mmCIF file of C-alpha atoms in Angstrom:
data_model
loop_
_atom_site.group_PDB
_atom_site.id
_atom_site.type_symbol
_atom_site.label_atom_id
_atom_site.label_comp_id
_atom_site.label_asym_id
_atom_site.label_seq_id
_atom_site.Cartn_x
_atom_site.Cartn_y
_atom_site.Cartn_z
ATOM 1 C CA UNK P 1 59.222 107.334 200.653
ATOM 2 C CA UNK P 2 58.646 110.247 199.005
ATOM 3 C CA UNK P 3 55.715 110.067 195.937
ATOM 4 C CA UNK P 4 57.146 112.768 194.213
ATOM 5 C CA UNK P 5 59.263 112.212 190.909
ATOM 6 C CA UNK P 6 61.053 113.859 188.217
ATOM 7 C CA UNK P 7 58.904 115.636 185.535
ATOM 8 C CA UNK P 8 59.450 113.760 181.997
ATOM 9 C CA UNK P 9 59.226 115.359 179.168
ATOM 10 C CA UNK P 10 55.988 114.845 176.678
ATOM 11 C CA UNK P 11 53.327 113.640 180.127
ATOM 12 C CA UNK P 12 50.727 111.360 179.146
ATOM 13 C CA UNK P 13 47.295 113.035 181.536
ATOM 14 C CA UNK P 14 48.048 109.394 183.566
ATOM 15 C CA UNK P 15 51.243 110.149 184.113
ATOM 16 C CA UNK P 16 49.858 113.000 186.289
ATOM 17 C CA UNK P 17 46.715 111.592 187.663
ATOM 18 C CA UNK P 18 46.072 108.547 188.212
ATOM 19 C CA UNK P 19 43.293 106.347 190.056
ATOM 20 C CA UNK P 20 44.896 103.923 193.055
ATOM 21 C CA UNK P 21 43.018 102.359 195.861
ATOM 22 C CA UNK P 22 43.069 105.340 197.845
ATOM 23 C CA UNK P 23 41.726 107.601 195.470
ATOM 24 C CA UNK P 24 43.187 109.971 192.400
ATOM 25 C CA UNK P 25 46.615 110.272 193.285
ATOM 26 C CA UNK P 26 49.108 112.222 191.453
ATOM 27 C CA UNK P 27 52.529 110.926 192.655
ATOM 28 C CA UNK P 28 54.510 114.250 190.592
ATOM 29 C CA UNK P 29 53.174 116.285 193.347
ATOM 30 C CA UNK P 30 52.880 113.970 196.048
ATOM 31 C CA UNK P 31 49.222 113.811 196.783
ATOM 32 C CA UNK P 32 45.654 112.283 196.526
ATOM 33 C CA UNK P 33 42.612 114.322 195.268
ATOM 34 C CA UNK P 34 39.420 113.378 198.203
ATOM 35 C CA UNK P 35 41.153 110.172 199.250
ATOM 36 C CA UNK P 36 39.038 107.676 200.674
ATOM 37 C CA UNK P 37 41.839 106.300 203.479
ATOM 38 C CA UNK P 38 44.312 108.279 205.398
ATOM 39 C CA UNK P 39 47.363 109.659 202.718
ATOM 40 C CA UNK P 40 50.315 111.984 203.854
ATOM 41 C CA UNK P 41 48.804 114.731 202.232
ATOM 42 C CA UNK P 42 45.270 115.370 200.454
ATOM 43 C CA UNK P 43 43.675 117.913 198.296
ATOM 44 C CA UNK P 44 40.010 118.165 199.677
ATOM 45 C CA UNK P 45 36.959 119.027 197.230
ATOM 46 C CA UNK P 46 34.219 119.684 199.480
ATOM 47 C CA UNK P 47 33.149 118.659 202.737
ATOM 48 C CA UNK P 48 30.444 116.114 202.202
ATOM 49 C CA UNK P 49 31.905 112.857 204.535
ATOM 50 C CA UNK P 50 32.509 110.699 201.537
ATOM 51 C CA UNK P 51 35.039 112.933 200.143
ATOM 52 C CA UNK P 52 36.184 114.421 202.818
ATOM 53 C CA UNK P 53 37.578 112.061 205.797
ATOM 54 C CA UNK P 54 39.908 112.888 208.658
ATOM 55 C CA UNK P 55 43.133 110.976 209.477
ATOM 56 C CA UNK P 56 45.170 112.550 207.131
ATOM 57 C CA UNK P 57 48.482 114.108 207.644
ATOM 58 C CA UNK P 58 48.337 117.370 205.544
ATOM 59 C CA UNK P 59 45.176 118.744 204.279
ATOM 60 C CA UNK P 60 44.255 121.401 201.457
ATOM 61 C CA UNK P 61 40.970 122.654 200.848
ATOM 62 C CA UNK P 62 39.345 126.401 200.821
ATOM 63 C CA UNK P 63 38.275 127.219 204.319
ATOM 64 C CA UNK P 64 35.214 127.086 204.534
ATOM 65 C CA UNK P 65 35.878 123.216 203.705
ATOM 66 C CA UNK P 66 38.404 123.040 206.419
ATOM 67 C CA UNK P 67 36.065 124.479 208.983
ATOM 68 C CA UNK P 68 33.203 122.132 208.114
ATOM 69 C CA UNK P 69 35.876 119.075 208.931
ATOM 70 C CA UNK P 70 36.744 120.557 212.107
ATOM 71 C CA UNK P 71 33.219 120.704 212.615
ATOM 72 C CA UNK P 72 32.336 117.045 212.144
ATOM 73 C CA UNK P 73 35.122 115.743 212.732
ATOM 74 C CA UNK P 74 37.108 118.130 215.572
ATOM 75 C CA UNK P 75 40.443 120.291 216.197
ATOM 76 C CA UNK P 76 42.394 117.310 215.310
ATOM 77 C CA UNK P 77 40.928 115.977 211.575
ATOM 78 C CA UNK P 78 44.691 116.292 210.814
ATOM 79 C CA UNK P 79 48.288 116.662 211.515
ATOM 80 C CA UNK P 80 48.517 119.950 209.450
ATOM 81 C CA UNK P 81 45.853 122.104 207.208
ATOM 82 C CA UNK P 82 46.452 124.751 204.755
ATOM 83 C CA UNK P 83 43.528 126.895 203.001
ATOM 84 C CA UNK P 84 43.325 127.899 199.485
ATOM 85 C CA UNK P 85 40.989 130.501 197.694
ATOM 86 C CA UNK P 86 39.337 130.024 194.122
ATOM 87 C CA UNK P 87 41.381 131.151 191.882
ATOM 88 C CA UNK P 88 44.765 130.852 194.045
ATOM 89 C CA UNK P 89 47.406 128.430 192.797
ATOM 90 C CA UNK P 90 49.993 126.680 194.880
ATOM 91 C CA UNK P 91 52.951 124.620 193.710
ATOM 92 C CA UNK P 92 53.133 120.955 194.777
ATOM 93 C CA UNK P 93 55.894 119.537 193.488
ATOM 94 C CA UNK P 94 56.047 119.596 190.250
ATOM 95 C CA UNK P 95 52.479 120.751 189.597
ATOM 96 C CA UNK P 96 50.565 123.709 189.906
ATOM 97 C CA UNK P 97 47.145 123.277 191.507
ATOM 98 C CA UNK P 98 43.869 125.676 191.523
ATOM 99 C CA UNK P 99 40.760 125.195 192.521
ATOM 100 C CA UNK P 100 37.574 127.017 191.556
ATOM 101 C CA UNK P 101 33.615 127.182 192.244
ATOM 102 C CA UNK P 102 32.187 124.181 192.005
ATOM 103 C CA UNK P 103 28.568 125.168 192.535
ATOM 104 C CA UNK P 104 27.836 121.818 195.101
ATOM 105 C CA UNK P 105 27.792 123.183 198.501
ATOM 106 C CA UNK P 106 29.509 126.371 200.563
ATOM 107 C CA UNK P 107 33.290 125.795 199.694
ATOM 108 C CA UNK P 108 33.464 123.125 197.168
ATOM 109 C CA UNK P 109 36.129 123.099 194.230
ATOM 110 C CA UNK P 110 36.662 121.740 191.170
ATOM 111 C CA UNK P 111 40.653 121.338 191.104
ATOM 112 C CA UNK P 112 42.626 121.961 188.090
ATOM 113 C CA UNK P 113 46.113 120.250 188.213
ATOM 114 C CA UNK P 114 48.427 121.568 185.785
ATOM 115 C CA UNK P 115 52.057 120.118 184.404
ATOM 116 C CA UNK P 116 53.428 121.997 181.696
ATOM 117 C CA UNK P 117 51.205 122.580 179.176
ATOM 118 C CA UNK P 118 48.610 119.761 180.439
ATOM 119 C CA UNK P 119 45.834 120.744 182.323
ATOM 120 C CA UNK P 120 43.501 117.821 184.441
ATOM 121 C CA UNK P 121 40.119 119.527 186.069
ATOM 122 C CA UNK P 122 38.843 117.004 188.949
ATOM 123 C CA UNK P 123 35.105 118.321 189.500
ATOM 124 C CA UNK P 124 34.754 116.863 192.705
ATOM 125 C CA UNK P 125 30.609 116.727 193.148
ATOM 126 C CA UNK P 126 29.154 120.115 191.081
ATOM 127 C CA UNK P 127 25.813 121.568 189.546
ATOM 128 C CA UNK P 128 25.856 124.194 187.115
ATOM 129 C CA UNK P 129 21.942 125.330 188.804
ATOM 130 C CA UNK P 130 21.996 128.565 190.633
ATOM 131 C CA UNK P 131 22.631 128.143 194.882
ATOM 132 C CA UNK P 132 21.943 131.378 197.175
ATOM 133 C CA UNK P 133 24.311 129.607 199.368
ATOM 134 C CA UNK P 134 27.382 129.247 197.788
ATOM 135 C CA UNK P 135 29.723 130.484 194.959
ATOM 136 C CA UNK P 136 28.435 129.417 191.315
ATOM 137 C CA UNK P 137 29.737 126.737 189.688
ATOM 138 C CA UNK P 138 33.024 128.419 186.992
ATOM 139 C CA UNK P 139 33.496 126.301 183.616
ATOM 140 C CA UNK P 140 37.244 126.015 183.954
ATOM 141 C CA UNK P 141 39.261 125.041 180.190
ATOM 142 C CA UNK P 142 41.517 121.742 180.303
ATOM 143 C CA UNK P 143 42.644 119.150 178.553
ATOM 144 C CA UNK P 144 40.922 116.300 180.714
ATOM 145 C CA UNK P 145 37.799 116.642 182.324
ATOM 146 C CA UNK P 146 36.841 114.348 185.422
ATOM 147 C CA UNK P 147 33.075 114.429 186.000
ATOM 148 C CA UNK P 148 31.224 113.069 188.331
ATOM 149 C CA UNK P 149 28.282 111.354 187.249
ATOM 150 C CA UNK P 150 25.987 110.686 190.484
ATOM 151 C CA UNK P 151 22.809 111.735 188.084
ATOM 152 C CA UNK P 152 24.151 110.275 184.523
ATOM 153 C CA UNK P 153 21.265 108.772 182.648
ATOM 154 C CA UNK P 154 19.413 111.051 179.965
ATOM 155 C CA UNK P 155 15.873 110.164 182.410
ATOM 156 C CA UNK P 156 17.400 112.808 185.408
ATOM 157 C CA UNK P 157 16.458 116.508 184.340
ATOM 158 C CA UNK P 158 16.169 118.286 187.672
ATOM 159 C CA UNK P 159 13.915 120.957 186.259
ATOM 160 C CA UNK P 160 13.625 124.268 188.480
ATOM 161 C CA UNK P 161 14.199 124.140 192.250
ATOM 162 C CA UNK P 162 11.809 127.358 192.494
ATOM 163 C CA UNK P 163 8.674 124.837 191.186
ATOM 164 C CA UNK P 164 9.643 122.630 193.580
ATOM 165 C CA UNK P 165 9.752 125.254 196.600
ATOM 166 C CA UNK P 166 6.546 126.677 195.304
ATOM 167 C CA UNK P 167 4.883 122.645 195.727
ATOM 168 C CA UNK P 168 6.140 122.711 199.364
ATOM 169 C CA UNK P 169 4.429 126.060 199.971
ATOM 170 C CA UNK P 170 1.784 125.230 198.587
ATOM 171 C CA UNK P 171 1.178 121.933 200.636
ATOM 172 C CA UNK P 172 1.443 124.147 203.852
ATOM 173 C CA UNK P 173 -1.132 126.430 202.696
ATOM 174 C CA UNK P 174 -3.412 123.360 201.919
ATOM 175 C CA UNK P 175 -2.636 121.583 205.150
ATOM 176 C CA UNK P 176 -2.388 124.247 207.716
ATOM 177 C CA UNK P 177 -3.393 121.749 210.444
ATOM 178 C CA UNK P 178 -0.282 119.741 210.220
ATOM 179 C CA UNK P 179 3.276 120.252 209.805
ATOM 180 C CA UNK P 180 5.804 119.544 207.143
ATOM 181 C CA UNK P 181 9.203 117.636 207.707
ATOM 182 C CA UNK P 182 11.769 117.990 204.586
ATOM 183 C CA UNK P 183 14.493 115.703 204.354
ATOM 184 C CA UNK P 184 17.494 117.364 203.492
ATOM 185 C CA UNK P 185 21.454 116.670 203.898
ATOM 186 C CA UNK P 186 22.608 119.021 207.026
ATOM 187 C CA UNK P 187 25.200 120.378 204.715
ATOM 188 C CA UNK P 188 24.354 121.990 201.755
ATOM 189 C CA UNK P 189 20.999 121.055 201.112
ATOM 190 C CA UNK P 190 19.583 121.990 204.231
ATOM 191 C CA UNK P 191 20.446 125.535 203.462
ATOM 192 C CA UNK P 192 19.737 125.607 200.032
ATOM 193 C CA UNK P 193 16.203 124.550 200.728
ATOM 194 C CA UNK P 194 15.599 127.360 203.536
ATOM 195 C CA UNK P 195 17.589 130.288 201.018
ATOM 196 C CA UNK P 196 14.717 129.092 198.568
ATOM 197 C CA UNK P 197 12.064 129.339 200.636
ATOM 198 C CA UNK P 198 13.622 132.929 201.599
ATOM 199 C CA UNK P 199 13.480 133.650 197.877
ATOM 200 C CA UNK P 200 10.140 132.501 197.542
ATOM 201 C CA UNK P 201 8.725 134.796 200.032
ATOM 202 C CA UNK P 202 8.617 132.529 203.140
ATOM 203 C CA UNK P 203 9.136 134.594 205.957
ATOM 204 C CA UNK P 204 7.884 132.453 209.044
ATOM 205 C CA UNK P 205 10.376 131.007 211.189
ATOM 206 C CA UNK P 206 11.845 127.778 209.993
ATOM 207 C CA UNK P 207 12.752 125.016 212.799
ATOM 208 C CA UNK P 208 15.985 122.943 212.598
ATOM 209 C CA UNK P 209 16.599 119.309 213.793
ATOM 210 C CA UNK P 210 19.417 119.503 216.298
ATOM 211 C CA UNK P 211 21.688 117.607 213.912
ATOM 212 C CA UNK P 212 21.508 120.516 211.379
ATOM 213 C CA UNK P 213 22.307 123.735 214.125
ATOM 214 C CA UNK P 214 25.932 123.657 213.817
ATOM 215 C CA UNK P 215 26.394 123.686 210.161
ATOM 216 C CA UNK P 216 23.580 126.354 209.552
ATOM 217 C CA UNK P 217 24.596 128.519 211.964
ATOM 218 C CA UNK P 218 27.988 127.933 209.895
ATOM 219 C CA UNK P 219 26.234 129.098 207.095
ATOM 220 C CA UNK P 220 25.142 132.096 208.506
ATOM 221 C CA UNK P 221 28.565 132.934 209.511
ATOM 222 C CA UNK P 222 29.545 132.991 206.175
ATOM 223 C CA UNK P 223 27.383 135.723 205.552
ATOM 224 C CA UNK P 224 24.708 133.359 204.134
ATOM 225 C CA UNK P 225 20.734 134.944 205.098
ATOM 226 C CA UNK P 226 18.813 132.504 206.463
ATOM 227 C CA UNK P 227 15.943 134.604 208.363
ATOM 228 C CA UNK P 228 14.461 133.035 211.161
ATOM 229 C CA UNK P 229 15.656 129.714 211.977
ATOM 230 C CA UNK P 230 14.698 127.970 215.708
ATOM 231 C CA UNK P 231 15.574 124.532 216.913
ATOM 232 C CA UNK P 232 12.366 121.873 217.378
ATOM 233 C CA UNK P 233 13.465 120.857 220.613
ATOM 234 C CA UNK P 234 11.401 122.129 223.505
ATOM 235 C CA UNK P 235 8.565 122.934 221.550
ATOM 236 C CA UNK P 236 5.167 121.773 222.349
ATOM 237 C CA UNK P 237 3.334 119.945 219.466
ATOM 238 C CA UNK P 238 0.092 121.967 218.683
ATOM 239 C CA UNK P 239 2.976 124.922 218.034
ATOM 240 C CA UNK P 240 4.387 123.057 215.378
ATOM 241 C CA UNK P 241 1.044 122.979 213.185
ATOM 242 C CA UNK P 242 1.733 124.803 209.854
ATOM 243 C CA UNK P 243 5.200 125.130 210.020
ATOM 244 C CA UNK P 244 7.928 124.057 207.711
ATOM 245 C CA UNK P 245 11.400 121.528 210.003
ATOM 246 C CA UNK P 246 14.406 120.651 208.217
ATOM 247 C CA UNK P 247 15.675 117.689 209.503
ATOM 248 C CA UNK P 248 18.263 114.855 207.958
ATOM 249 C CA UNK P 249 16.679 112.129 205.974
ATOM 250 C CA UNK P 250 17.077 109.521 208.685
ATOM 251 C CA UNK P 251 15.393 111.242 210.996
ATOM 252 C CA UNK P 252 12.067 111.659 208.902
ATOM 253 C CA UNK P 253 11.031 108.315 209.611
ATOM 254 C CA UNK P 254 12.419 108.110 213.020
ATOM 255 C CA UNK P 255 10.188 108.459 216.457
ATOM 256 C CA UNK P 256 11.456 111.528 216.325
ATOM 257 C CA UNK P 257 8.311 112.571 214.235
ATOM 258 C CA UNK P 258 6.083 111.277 216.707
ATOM 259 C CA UNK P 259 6.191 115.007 218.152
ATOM 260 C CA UNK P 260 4.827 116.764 215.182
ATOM 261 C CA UNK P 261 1.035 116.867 214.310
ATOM 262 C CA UNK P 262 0.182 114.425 211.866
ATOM 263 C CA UNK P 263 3.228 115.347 209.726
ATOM 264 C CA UNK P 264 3.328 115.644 205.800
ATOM 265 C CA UNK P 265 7.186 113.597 204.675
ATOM 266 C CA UNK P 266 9.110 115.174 201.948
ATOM 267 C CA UNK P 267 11.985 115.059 200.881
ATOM 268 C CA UNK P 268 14.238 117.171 199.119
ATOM 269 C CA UNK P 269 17.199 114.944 196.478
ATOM 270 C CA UNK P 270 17.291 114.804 192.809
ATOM 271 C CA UNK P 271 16.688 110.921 193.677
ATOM 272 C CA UNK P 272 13.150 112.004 193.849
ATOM 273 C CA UNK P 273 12.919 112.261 190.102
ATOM 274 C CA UNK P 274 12.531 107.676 190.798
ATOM 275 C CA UNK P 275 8.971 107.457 192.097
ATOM 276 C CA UNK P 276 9.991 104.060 193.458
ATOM 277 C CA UNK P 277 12.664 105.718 195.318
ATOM 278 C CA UNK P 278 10.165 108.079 197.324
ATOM 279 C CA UNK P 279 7.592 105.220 197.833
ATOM 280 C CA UNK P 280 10.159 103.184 199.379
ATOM 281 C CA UNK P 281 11.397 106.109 201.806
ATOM 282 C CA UNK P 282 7.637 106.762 202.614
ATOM 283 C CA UNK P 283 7.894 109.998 201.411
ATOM 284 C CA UNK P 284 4.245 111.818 200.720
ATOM 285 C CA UNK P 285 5.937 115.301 199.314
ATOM 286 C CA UNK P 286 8.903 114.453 197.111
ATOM 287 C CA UNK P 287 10.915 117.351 195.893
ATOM 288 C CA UNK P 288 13.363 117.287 193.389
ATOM 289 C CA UNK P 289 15.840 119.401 194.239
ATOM 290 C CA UNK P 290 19.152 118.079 193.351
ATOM 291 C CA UNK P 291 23.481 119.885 194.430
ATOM 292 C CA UNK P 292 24.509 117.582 191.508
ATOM 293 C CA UNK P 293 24.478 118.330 187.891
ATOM 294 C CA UNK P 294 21.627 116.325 186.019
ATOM 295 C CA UNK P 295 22.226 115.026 182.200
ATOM 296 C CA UNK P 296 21.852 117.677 180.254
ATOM 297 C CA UNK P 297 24.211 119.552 183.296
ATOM 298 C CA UNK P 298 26.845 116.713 182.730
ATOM 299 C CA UNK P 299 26.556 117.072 179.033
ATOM 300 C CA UNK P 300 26.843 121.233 178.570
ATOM 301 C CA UNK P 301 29.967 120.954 181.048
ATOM 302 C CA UNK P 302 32.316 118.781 179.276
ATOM 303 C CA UNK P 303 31.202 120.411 176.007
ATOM 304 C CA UNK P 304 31.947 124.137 177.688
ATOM 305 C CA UNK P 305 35.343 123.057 179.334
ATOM 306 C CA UNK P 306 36.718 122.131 175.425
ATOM 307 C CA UNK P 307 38.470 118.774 177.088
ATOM 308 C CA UNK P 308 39.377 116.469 174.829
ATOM 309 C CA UNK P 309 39.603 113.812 176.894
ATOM 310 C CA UNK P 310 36.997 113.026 179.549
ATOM 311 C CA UNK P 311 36.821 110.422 182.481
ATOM 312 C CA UNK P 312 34.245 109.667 184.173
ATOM 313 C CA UNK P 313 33.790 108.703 188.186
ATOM 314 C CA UNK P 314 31.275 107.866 190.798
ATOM 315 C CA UNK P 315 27.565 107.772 189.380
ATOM 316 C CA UNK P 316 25.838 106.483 185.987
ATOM 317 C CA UNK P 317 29.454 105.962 184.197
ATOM 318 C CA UNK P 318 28.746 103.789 181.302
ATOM 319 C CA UNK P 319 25.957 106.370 180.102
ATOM 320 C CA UNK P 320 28.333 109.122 179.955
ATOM 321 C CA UNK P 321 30.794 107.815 178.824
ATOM 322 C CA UNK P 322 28.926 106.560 175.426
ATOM 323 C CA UNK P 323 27.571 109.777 175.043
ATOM 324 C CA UNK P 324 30.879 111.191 174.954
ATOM 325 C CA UNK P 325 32.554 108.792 172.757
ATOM 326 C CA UNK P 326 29.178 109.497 170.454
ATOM 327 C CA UNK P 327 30.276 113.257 170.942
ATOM 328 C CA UNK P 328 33.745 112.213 168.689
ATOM 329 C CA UNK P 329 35.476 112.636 172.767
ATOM 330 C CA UNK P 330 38.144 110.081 174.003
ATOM 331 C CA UNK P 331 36.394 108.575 177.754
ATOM 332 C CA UNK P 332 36.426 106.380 180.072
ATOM 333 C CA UNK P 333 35.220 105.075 183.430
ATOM 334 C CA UNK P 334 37.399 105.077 186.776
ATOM 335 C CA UNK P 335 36.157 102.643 188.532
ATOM 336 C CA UNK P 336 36.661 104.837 191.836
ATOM 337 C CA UNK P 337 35.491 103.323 195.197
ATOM 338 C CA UNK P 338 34.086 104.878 198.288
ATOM 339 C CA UNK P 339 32.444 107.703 196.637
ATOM 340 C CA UNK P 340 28.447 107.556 197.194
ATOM 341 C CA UNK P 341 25.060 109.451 198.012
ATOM 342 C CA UNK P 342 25.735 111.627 200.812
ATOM 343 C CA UNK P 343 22.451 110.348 202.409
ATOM 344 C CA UNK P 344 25.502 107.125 203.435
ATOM 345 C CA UNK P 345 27.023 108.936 206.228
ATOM 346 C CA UNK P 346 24.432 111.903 206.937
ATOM 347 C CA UNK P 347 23.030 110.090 209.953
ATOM 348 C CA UNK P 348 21.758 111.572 212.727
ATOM 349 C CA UNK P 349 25.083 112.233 215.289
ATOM 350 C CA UNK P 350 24.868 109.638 218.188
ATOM 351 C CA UNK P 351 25.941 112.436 220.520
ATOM 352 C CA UNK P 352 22.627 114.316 219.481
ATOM 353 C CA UNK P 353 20.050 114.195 221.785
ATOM 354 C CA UNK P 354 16.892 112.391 220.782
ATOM 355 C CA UNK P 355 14.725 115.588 221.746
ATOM 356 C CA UNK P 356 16.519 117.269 219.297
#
C-alpha cells in the first residue's frame, strides 16, 4: 500500500514528518529521511553507515553519497537510485524536497521538505566549521528545524582544528624517532585531517591504512588535493620513523601497530574534548577535531535558520532542548533509534588484509 495521501488543508509540521520505527517518515510523499531498516524508498543524508544502509528499494541522495554506498556496500545497495544536487528540488508526492550543504562530510545534505507554505529542514549530521573537503555547511530558513545533537552539552566547544593540526606537527617534530598513528573515521575525517595538514604546510607523504584507500582515493576524484598519500603495507618499519598514518580507530590499538616504531596514539573526534574518553582508548595525542557542530554550533544554527519550532534527534537532547525552550522556541526530543557515533560501524573491513 501506497504511503502517500491527500494533502489537507492547514498541515500541522507532524502531519508531514513524522518519527516511526524506521526512521522520519513522511507518508504525503511516500518516504523515510536516513531510515534505519529497509523502506520502499529513502531520502539519504550522508553516507556515514548509520544513516545510510543498503536494502532499500529506491534511493535519493547527491552523488557523491550514492557512490560512497556503492562503495561500501556494492553495485546492488538498491533496487533503484536517483541523484540530486544542492539546491535542486524534486517533487515527491505531494512535497517538494531540497537538499543543501551540510558541512559533515563530501556529499552530505541537510533536506528541506516543503508542503505549502510549511517548510521542515532535517540536518542530517552537520558542522558549521570550515572543511577543505567538502561543500560548507548553508543556513537554510524553515519553519521546523531538526538538529542533531551528537555534541549538545554547553562543556563541547571544539575550538580550532588548525591548533589541533599544529599539536600533531608539533609532536612529530619532537619525536622524530617514532611514528604517529591518528585515528580517524575512513570517511570524512580521514580526509579532513590530511587537507589540514596540507594547509598547515605538511608536505611529506602521508601513509593510509588499507581500510581508508578506497574512500580517499574517492576523495581525490572529486577533485579534493590530498598531496602525497601511500599505503603502509609493504613498508619496512625503520621507514616509518617520523611519519604521520591515518588509520580507523579500531585499528590503533590493534597488532596492526606492532609494525610501526614505538608509535605515538592519537586520535582525531570531538569526543576528545572527555579526557576520560582518550584515557580509556589509550590514546597519548588526543585531538579534538570534531564533523559535528559543538554547542555554541547547535545554538547559532537554530537561531540563524528563524525556525520556530525545533526538534531535536540523536545526541545530548534534553540539553538542547531546554536551551531552546529558554530561547522563548517550541522543542522537543525524538526519541530516534539507530543513529550513533560513527566510530559503531567504522571497523576495519574483514575482507582487508591484516598487512594492510
Amino acid at each position: 500500500m501506497s504511503l502517500a495521501q491527500p494533502y489537507i488543508p492547514g498541515m500541522r509540521p507532524q502531519d508531514i514528518l513524522m518519527p516511526v520505527p524506521a526512521g522520519l517518515c513522511c507518508r504525503s510523499g511516500g518516504f523515510h529521511i536516513d531510515p534505519v531498516r529497509p523502506v520502499e524508498r529513502a531520502v539519504i543524508t550522508h553516507g556515514h553507515s548509520d544513516h545510510a544502509r543498503p536494502g532499500h528499494g529506491a534511493v535519493l541522495a547527491t552523488q557523491e553519497t550514492l557512490d560512497m554506498m556503492r562503495l561500501r556496500y556494492g553495485d546492488n545497495f538498491a533496487r533503484s537510485t536517483q541523484a540530486i544536487a544542492y539546491g535542486e528540488e524534486i517533487r515527491l508526492g505531494d512535497v517538494t524536497v531540497r537538499f543543501h550543504p551540510a558541512g559533515h562530510v563530501l556529499g552530505s545534505a541537510q533536506v528541506a521538505v516543503s508542503c505549502r507554505d510549511t517548510c521542515i529542514v532535517a540536518s542530517g549530521d552537520y558542522k558549521d566549521a570550515p572543511d577543505p573537503t567538502c561543500a560548507p555547511f548553508e543556513v537554510v530558513p524553515c519553519d521546523v528545524f531538526i538538529t542533531e545533537a551528537t555534541f549538545g552539552l554547553p562543556v563541547f566547544r571544539h575550538g580550532n582544528a588548525a591548533d589541533e593540526i599544529k599539536k600533531l606537527l608539533a609532536s612529530v617534530a619532537l619525536f622524530p624517532e617514532r611514528a604517529h598513528l591518528v585515528g580517524a573515521y575512513s570517511l570524512g575525517k580521514a580526509q579532513r585531517v590530511i587537507a589540514l595538514l596540507r594547509l598547515a604546510g605538511y608536505d611529506a607523504p602521508i601513509y593510509l591504512h588499507g581500510a581508508m584507500e578506497k574512500i580517499t582515493r574517492y576523495y581525490e576524484s572529486r577533485g579534493v588535493a590530498l598531496g602525497e598519500l601511500r599505503m603502509v603495507k609493504g613498508m619496512k618499519k625503520a621507514d616509518l620513523a617520523g611519519t604521520i598514518t591515518l588509520a580507523p580507530p579500531s585499528a590503533t590499538s590493534d597488532v596492526w601497530t606492532r609494525r610501526f616504531p614505538d608509535p605515538v596514539t592519537a586520535f582525531a573526534s570531538g569526543w576528545m574534548r572527555v579526557r576520560a574518553r582518550a584515557r580509556q582508548r589509550g590514546v597519548e595525542l588526543p585531538l579534538v577535531i570534531s564533523d559535528h557542530a559543538d554547542w555554541d554550533g547547535l545554538t547559532a544554527t537554530i537561531n540563524a535558520t528563524g525556525a520556530g519550532e525545533v526538534w531535536v534527534t540523536h545526541g545530548q537532547e534534553d540539553a538542547l532542548v531546554h536551551w531552546c525552550t529558554e530561547s522563548g522556541l517550541t522543542a522537543r526530543p525524538l526519541d530516534l533509534v539507530g543513529y550513533g557515533d560513527e566510530d559503531d560501524s567504522d571497523a576495519v573491513p574483514a575482507d582487508v588484509d591484516a598487512e594492510a
